[in-house]
Amino acid sequence: MLREVLLDLGRREQTEPRLPGTAAAGPLVTGSAAPDPIAALADFSVAQGEPTEVGSGVISTSRLADVVSFRPRDLTIEVGAGMRMRELVRFVEAQNLWLPVSGAGLERSVGGWIAAASPGAWDASFGPVRRQLLGCRMLTPSGESLTWGRAVMKNVAGFDIPRLMAGSRGRLGVMTTVTLRLWPRPESISVHEIAGGDPGDRLEWTEAEAVTWHWSSDLGDRQAVVFAGGAESVRRRRAALGERADTAARESVSDCPSRAPGSVVYRLTPGRRYLPTAFAALTRDLNPGLAAIEAWPATGSMLVRFDSGQEPGTPEPSSTAAVERGGPEAHARVAALRDPAASSIESQIERVFGAWPRSWLADYL
Amino acid sequence: MHVASRFPEQVGRVLQGIVGPHGLITDPGRILPYEADALTTRKGTPLAVVLPDSRDALIEVVRVLHSAGLPFVPRGAGTGLSGGSVARDAVVVTTTRLNRILDLDPEDRTALVEPGVITAAISAAAAPHGLRYLPDPASAAACTIAGNIAMNSGGPHCLKHGVTSDHVLGLEVVLPDGQTAWLGRGADGGLDLAGLFIGSEGTIGLISQARVALSPVAASTRALLGLFDGVGQAGAAVSEVFERGLVPVALELIDRATIEVVEASIFAAGLPTDTEAALVIECEGDPRDVEAELRIAADACLAHGAREVRIARDESERLAIWRARKKAYGALGRAAPDVFVQDAVVPRTELSRVLPEIQRIADVHRLRLANFFHAGDGNLHPNLLFDRRDTEQVARVERAGEEIMRLCVAAGGTITGEHGVGCDKVRYMPLLFGPPELTLMDALHEAFDPAGLANPGKMLPPRHGDVP
């Protein structure tokens, strides 16, 4: 059946793959020169959320968008990987349930959200994306249909393949359905913004469920503080924040959207200790093209966006860096920072799942 | 000696050169304690036991074993419950001497630890900074962190905070050929390689260092005890707690058989022995929030016919509530020579249906059954009491165990939630995975361990054509 999907959504003739709407990117794959073209391309499609036409075909999940199985009392749901996150969030919230997703995650498909596994505002309180994934069904590059995990809260039988799929960016195959952990919907969610102030004034508000430091070239410094939980508890903690905070609805707004045209977005993970230093250095050095930063002090991770085709400087040396969105140069820059031993293990794992035909691409839209 | 003759003396001399005379055990009398882990029904005699006392020695030991073509079994404190460290014709590599906390960074909230560090020691070291390592397997005071990572261990408080995999930031691993690599969680744009390694049960290598996450100690922690006249009612109350929007940090169920055993032991906690089921529900956070959450939990219990709800008023009352749960396993040990604990998981709402079915299976096989488990996760621990000297009784335990597994898998569950597959549950793997999934996992294993030396016979069923 999955093969039918592949054939059904199949072949689009195009010899030179391009990243649509990205003048700076140019041709994405230049023959065999690209070390890992399909992986890089899958990364693009996941991060970008736009139709990407590559080589001779695209495997799109956009028609796999149904709820497969929903167990509200068990707090689990299985949905097609192509369902839009906004639609899924609307569906579960109507049942008084909840998914910890924020910012750019809301722009993606469910499969794209899992495959990108980007950091987000709720990570410290509810766990990162990978914790929300209980299982998946997938199609490997060699065409094998596989099912991993169960709709239960704990499962340690066999290799933890769902953890491997979270953040795999299409490299190991295409997920067709995903089974997710749901949470009771917090009785109250209250979002506040503290604008301006100098960088030293930023707090890590330990009383909040989510804190995001924002910086953008047009708005400067802001800090978003989110309280979630019992209404009484939220009211009490909100009061403690004082008068500096405006009530805002920034929760779902991202400064580093996955589909900002022409931008390069890095994910840096300097850790809790070094995050303030990295944040301050980036904004102080006024790197040309630096457009926005979203940073999560509780988990020590951040997204950094550069615009207008400007090539950013080398990512903060103390950081672990990844490309959320960007061209071959950005990928090459980050690849140079990686541990070769880990890269070699990844190549072995990719071989086990089967290499993508060069012309095919998993597209979670 | 048969055993000594199978362990090449030449290899023994080389290993002794690495770990010293006290770091290698070949004497059959001294090997005896390494025959089994905490699952007493699975045993094997190791060829030898090696106890490296440094990271370099650990790596060197693996290299020597690899070039000698000798299979090896990683072992921590031997508290595992699935026979994961049973060694048959293999060398045990024990990490207990690698027990240093190498770095503890309160600001970064991480700790870099050696594999043999006792799990509870990490929290103890972090406590002065108001921090703790969250996963709390029942054996935390004895088990090692690498054992937890190999099994992806859980514990009562993993309900809200997540299991071991949710608290490991990176691993240095020694692959079966002795090569080392640092594996992260994908923050470098790569795959979550540490996530694959966690729960791989020593089948793709050993852990030489781990960086784990530390979390703040809660401002306040309180618990309540709900007493029920029926297991089904207690099961329904478990679901109700979540439906009322609450995710407690722990939600445990103790059944009547367990209460009777505990109350008859020196661990007596003052629970009425005519109670069919008791729930322990714990909440933590700001004291005012905890107060509100306990009220919700109490209401959920009362809505499903709890005959009594006791909310602990202070820390000593809280510890008393936990005593029955925490001492249950020890008390069972006094009630029967052997205990066989299962570890299946079912969707939470299946609890009230599955629990009576498990009782029926135990009755059919004329076995005493006691349940105490992580009800909030749907993670069952049905304990079958038996005497391993009675082979006929052991056979009944095995049959009942398999029927319980089939029941739980059919209910949408899994065969193990936190104890691991080990050698004990290998035979149940085909209940969960079809041939394509098993084949892929075999291929994955082979990519890491082509010679098949790392913890052979564990987690994955024997491949077609392999000698079991």
Tab-separated table of C-alpha atoms in Angstrom, chain B residues 39-341:
chain	number	residue	atom	x	y	z
B	39	LEU	CA	16.526	-12.854	38.110
B	40	THR	CA	17.436	-16.130	39.773
B	41	THR	CA	15.922	-18.450	37.183
B	42	ARG	CA	18.509	-17.666	34.474
B	43	LYS	CA	22.067	-18.723	35.121
B	44	GLY	CA	25.313	-19.198	33.297
B	45	THR	CA	28.924	-19.679	34.296
B	46	PRO	CA	31.240	-16.997	32.920
B	47	LEU	CA	34.621	-17.994	31.521
B	48	ALA	CA	36.153	-15.252	33.641
B	49	VAL	CA	35.265	-11.926	35.259
B	50	VAL	CA	37.314	-8.806	34.488
B	51	LEU	CA	37.117	-5.707	36.667
B	52	PRO	CA	38.861	-2.787	34.943
B	53	ASP	CA	39.552	0.190	37.211
B	54	SER	CA	40.055	2.922	34.623
B	55	ARG	CA	38.560	4.059	31.368
B	56	ASP	CA	41.741	3.127	29.515
B	57	ALA	CA	41.764	-0.320	31.081
B	58	LEU	CA	38.137	-0.860	30.081
B	59	ILE	CA	38.937	0.010	26.471
B	60	GLU	CA	42.061	-2.142	26.502
B	61	VAL	CA	40.128	-5.103	27.943
B	62	VAL	CA	37.536	-4.894	25.164
B	63	ARG	CA	40.320	-4.746	22.549
B	64	VAL	CA	41.992	-7.825	23.958
B	65	LEU	CA	38.733	-9.785	24.110
B	66	HIS	CA	37.889	-8.700	20.584
B	67	SER	CA	41.204	-9.823	19.143
B	68	ALA	CA	40.956	-13.094	21.064
B	69	GLY	CA	37.462	-13.580	19.638
B	70	LEU	CA	36.025	-14.038	23.131
B	71	PRO	CA	32.403	-12.988	23.703
B	72	PHE	CA	31.868	-10.589	26.617
B	73	VAL	CA	28.978	-9.526	28.811
B	74	PRO	CA	28.890	-6.059	30.403
B	75	ARG	CA	27.752	-6.071	34.003
B	76	GLY	CA	27.083	-3.388	36.576
B	77	ALA	CA	25.888	-4.262	40.065
B	78	GLY	CA	23.953	-7.340	38.942
B	79	THR	CA	20.580	-5.949	40.028
B	80	GLY	CA	18.977	-6.517	36.605
B	81	LEU	CA	15.721	-8.451	36.420
B	82	SER	CA	15.879	-9.920	32.923
B	83	GLY	CA	19.055	-11.991	32.905
B	84	GLY	CA	20.758	-9.300	30.835
B	85	SER	CA	24.161	-9.934	32.400
B	86	VAL	CA	24.074	-13.729	32.419
B	87	ALA	CA	27.241	-14.989	30.734
B	88	ARG	CA	27.407	-18.394	29.130
B	89	ASP	CA	30.816	-19.168	27.654
B	90	ALA	CA	31.583	-15.492	27.785
B	91	VAL	CA	33.753	-13.141	29.818
B	92	VAL	CA	31.996	-10.770	32.220
B	93	VAL	CA	33.295	-7.196	32.117
B	94	THR	CA	32.231	-5.523	35.348
B	95	THR	CA	32.202	-1.750	35.651
B	96	THR	CA	31.812	-1.504	39.439
B	97	ARG	CA	35.354	-0.232	39.982
B	98	LEU	CA	34.748	2.644	37.557
B	99	ASN	CA	32.693	4.520	40.103
B	100	ARG	CA	33.849	8.119	40.063
B	101	ILE	CA	31.809	11.211	39.389
B	102	LEU	CA	34.251	13.000	37.082
B	103	ASP	CA	32.552	16.364	36.907
B	104	LEU	CA	29.448	17.919	38.397
B	105	ASP	CA	28.477	21.298	36.992
B	106	PRO	CA	25.595	22.823	38.981
B	107	GLU	CA	25.271	25.780	36.617
B	108	ASP	CA	25.111	23.600	33.526
B	109	ARG	CA	23.050	21.061	35.501
B	110	THR	CA	25.006	18.120	34.180
B	111	ALA	CA	27.260	15.446	35.620
B	112	LEU	CA	29.938	13.446	33.849
B	113	VAL	CA	30.141	10.022	35.435
B	114	GLU	CA	31.932	6.738	35.059
B	115	PRO	CA	29.780	3.734	34.171
B	116	GLY	CA	29.953	2.026	37.561
B	117	VAL	CA	28.703	4.991	39.589
B	118	ILE	CA	25.786	3.982	41.812
B	119	THR	CA	22.646	5.711	40.546
B	120	ALA	CA	21.707	7.179	43.930
B	121	ALA	CA	25.254	8.529	44.368
B	122	ILE	CA	24.651	11.034	41.564
B	123	SER	CA	21.667	12.540	43.371
B	124	ALA	CA	23.616	12.499	46.638
B	125	ALA	CA	26.470	14.433	45.036
B	126	ALA	CA	24.053	16.887	43.420
B	127	ALA	CA	21.953	17.439	46.555
B	128	PRO	CA	24.139	20.206	48.059
B	129	HIS	CA	23.362	22.226	44.905
B	130	GLY	CA	19.621	21.637	45.181
B	131	LEU	CA	19.774	19.219	42.242
B	132	ARG	CA	19.109	15.527	41.637
B	133	TYR	CA	19.284	12.850	38.953
B	134	LEU	CA	15.609	12.083	38.329
B	135	PRO	CA	15.194	8.417	37.324
B	136	ASP	CA	14.741	6.317	40.465
B	137	PRO	CA	14.764	2.575	39.800
B	138	ALA	CA	13.856	0.609	42.924
B	139	SER	CA	17.458	-0.571	43.149
B	140	ALA	CA	18.907	2.979	42.894
B	141	ALA	CA	20.957	2.486	46.053
B	142	ALA	CA	22.771	-0.480	44.502
B	143	CYS	CA	22.510	-0.359	40.698
B	144	THR	CA	24.983	1.368	38.378
B	145	ILE	CA	24.263	4.182	35.958
B	146	ALA	CA	25.589	2.201	32.980
B	147	GLY	CA	23.258	-0.661	33.859
B	148	ASN	CA	20.363	1.821	33.915
B	149	ILE	CA	21.435	3.238	30.564
B	150	ALA	CA	21.862	-0.215	29.015
B	151	MET	CA	18.323	-1.146	30.084
B	152	ASN	CA	16.747	2.328	29.800
B	153	SER	CA	15.526	1.864	33.354
B	154	GLY	CA	12.486	3.528	34.826
B	155	GLY	CA	11.205	3.846	38.372
B	156	PRO	CA	8.152	5.250	40.161
B	157	HIS	CA	9.021	8.891	39.493
B	158	CYS	CA	9.518	8.412	35.747
B	159	LEU	CA	5.771	8.911	35.273
B	160	LYS	CA	6.069	12.672	35.007
B	161	HIS	CA	9.789	13.178	34.502
B	162	GLY	CA	10.579	10.456	31.963
B	163	VAL	CA	12.824	7.397	31.926
B	164	THR	CA	16.623	7.116	31.776
B	165	SER	CA	16.717	8.014	28.071
B	166	ASP	CA	15.134	11.372	28.918
B	167	HIS	CA	17.997	12.258	31.283
B	168	VAL	CA	21.109	11.198	29.374
B	169	LEU	CA	22.784	13.941	27.344
B	170	GLY	CA	25.677	12.020	25.846
B	171	LEU	CA	27.685	8.830	26.081
B	172	GLU	CA	31.205	7.768	25.425
B	173	VAL	CA	30.910	4.188	24.210
B	174	VAL	CA	33.391	1.407	23.587
B	175	LEU	CA	32.276	-0.443	20.492
B	176	PRO	CA	32.695	-4.237	20.385
B	177	ASP	CA	36.013	-3.878	18.545
B	178	GLY	CA	37.413	-1.537	21.190
B	179	GLN	CA	36.989	1.705	19.268
B	180	THR	CA	35.488	4.599	21.180
B	181	ALA	CA	33.056	7.330	20.158
B	182	TRP	CA	31.167	10.152	21.839
B	183	LEU	CA	27.479	9.897	21.001
B	184	GLY	CA	25.123	12.835	21.442
B	185	ARG	CA	21.388	13.374	21.133
B	186	GLY	CA	21.356	14.838	17.631
B	187	ALA	CA	22.102	18.449	18.575
B	188	ASP	CA	24.938	18.318	16.031
B	189	GLY	CA	22.433	17.671	13.256
B	190	GLY	CA	23.194	13.971	13.313
B	191	LEU	CA	21.111	11.048	14.464
B	192	ASP	CA	20.219	10.508	18.123
B	193	LEU	CA	22.968	7.911	18.471
B	194	ALA	CA	22.949	8.007	22.259
B	195	GLY	CA	19.199	7.383	22.034
B	196	LEU	CA	19.882	4.221	20.037
B	197	PHE	CA	22.561	3.090	22.481
B	198	ILE	CA	20.324	3.635	25.529
B	199	GLY	CA	18.348	0.436	26.059
B	200	SER	CA	20.533	-1.604	23.687
B	201	GLU	CA	21.385	-3.929	26.595
B	202	GLY	CA	25.097	-4.151	25.954
B	203	THR	CA	24.587	-5.740	22.547
B	204	ILE	CA	26.388	-3.004	20.605
B	205	GLY	CA	29.088	-2.028	23.068
B	206	LEU	CA	29.864	-0.753	26.546
B	207	ILE	CA	29.544	2.642	28.153
B	208	SER	CA	32.786	4.222	29.322
B	209	GLN	CA	31.417	7.646	30.364
B	210	ALA	CA	28.020	9.274	30.525
B	211	ARG	CA	26.880	12.864	30.781
B	212	VAL	CA	23.557	12.990	32.583
B	213	ALA	CA	21.116	15.811	33.242
B	214	LEU	CA	20.475	17.090	36.747
B	215	SER	CA	17.174	18.681	37.741
B	216	PRO	CA	16.126	20.898	40.624
B	217	VAL	CA	14.866	19.257	43.790
B	218	ALA	CA	11.153	20.037	44.231
B	219	ALA	CA	10.196	22.682	46.769
B	220	SER	CA	7.663	20.338	48.254
B	221	THR	CA	6.701	16.678	47.821
B	222	ARG	CA	3.556	15.132	49.229
B	223	ALA	CA	1.741	11.849	48.839
B	224	LEU	CA	-1.657	10.341	49.466
B	225	LEU	CA	-2.894	6.819	49.939
B	226	GLY	CA	-6.229	5.729	48.447
B	227	LEU	CA	-7.762	2.501	49.739
B	228	PHE	CA	-10.171	0.544	47.512
B	229	ASP	CA	-12.440	-2.479	47.864
B	230	GLY	CA	-11.768	-3.619	44.303
B	231	VAL	CA	-8.792	-3.618	41.950
B	232	GLY	CA	-11.064	-2.550	39.085
B	233	GLN	CA	-12.128	0.572	41.023
B	234	ALA	CA	-8.514	1.461	41.715
B	235	GLY	CA	-7.687	0.984	38.027
B	236	ALA	CA	-10.551	3.295	37.047
B	237	ALA	CA	-9.366	5.906	39.549
B	238	VAL	CA	-5.922	5.816	37.906
B	239	SER	CA	-7.435	6.884	34.575
B	240	GLU	CA	-9.632	9.438	36.324
B	241	VAL	CA	-6.598	11.213	37.801
B	242	PHE	CA	-5.302	11.948	34.301
B	243	GLU	CA	-8.735	12.832	32.976
B	244	ARG	CA	-8.906	15.504	35.664
B	245	GLY	CA	-5.808	17.025	34.101
B	246	LEU	CA	-3.273	15.836	36.623
B	247	VAL	CA	0.080	14.171	35.840
B	248	PRO	CA	1.392	13.193	39.278
B	249	VAL	CA	5.125	12.485	39.677
B	250	ALA	CA	4.278	8.956	40.809
B	251	LEU	CA	1.159	6.791	40.801
B	252	GLU	CA	1.616	3.293	42.167
B	253	LEU	CA	-0.813	0.440	42.833
B	254	ILE	CA	-0.402	-2.190	45.555
B	255	ASP	CA	-2.821	-5.118	45.669
B	256	ARG	CA	-4.229	-7.064	48.597
B	257	ALA	CA	-1.807	-9.981	48.297
B	258	THR	CA	1.098	-7.553	48.546
B	259	ILE	CA	-0.442	-5.664	51.460
B	260	GLU	CA	-0.960	-8.926	53.347
B	261	VAL	CA	2.669	-9.939	52.840
B	262	VAL	CA	4.008	-6.509	53.791
B	263	GLU	CA	1.801	-6.203	56.874
B	264	ALA	CA	2.903	-9.645	58.056
B	265	SER	CA	6.560	-8.614	57.722
B	266	ILE	CA	8.849	-6.322	59.701
B	267	PHE	CA	8.022	-3.621	57.114
B	268	ALA	CA	4.376	-3.362	58.277
B	269	ALA	CA	3.055	0.061	57.265
B	270	GLY	CA	-0.335	-0.005	58.943
B	271	LEU	CA	-2.418	-0.745	55.831
B	272	PRO	CA	-5.708	-2.569	56.478
B	273	THR	CA	-5.260	-6.117	55.155
B	274	ASP	CA	-8.828	-6.321	53.873
B	275	THR	CA	-8.018	-3.605	51.301
B	276	GLU	CA	-8.217	-4.998	47.767
B	277	ALA	CA	-6.009	-2.297	46.285
B	278	ALA	CA	-4.173	0.793	47.439
B	279	LEU	CA	-2.986	3.696	45.292
B	280	VAL	CA	0.027	5.804	46.226
B	281	ILE	CA	-0.137	9.163	44.458
B	282	GLU	CA	2.675	11.670	44.812
B	283	CYS	CA	2.772	15.300	43.680
B	284	GLU	CA	5.598	17.804	43.864
B	285	GLY	CA	6.235	21.485	43.259
B	286	ASP	CA	5.190	24.697	44.949
B	287	PRO	CA	3.437	23.729	48.216
B	288	ARG	CA	0.246	25.563	47.195
B	289	ASP	CA	0.118	23.765	43.835
B	290	VAL	CA	0.811	20.441	45.489
B	291	GLU	CA	-2.076	21.038	47.902
B	292	ALA	CA	-4.431	21.644	44.961
B	293	GLU	CA	-3.156	18.624	43.044
B	294	LEU	CA	-3.579	16.303	46.020
B	295	ARG	CA	-7.172	17.488	46.303
B	296	ILE	CA	-7.772	16.572	42.643
B	297	ALA	CA	-6.175	13.154	43.157
B	298	ALA	CA	-8.228	12.535	46.307
B	299	ASP	CA	-11.443	13.486	44.489
B	300	ALA	CA	-10.579	11.114	41.625
B	301	CYS	CA	-10.143	8.273	44.133
B	302	LEU	CA	-13.384	9.080	45.938
B	303	ALA	CA	-15.263	9.296	42.638
B	304	HIS	CA	-14.401	5.639	42.063
B	305	GLY	CA	-15.437	4.389	45.467
B	306	ALA	CA	-12.276	4.739	47.515
B	307	ARG	CA	-13.259	3.769	51.022
B	308	GLU	CA	-10.596	5.999	52.482
B	309	VAL	CA	-8.070	8.567	51.321
B	310	ARG	CA	-5.175	9.419	53.612
B	311	ILE	CA	-3.182	12.513	52.752
B	312	ALA	CA	0.225	12.570	54.382
B	313	ARG	CA	0.456	15.585	56.659
B	314	ASP	CA	4.229	15.555	56.980
B	315	GLU	CA	7.342	13.901	55.656
B	316	SER	CA	7.242	10.975	58.081
B	317	GLU	CA	3.669	10.184	57.032
B	318	ARG	CA	4.712	10.396	53.393
B	319	LEU	CA	7.549	7.954	53.938
B	320	ALA	CA	5.159	5.634	55.794
B	321	ILE	CA	2.819	5.654	52.780
B	322	TRP	CA	5.729	4.711	50.529
B	323	ARG	CA	7.032	2.036	52.872
B	324	ALA	CA	4.466	-0.565	51.782
B	325	ARG	CA	5.362	0.019	48.130
B	326	LYS	CA	9.106	0.233	48.508
B	327	LYS	CA	9.490	-2.706	50.860
B	328	ALA	CA	7.090	-4.953	48.962
B	329	TYR	CA	9.770	-6.771	47.005
B	330	GLY	CA	11.825	-7.404	50.116
B	331	ALA	CA	8.761	-8.598	52.003
B	332	LEU	CA	7.868	-10.988	49.164
B	333	GLY	CA	11.364	-12.425	49.426
B	334	ARG	CA	10.466	-13.516	52.946
B	335	ALA	CA	7.102	-14.939	51.889
B	336	ALA	CA	8.481	-17.278	49.221
B	337	PRO	CA	11.904	-18.609	48.236
B	338	ASP	CA	11.670	-17.058	44.769
B	339	VAL	CA	9.786	-14.273	43.035
B	340	PHE	CA	9.335	-14.005	39.284
B	341	VAL	CA	8.506	-10.409	38.357
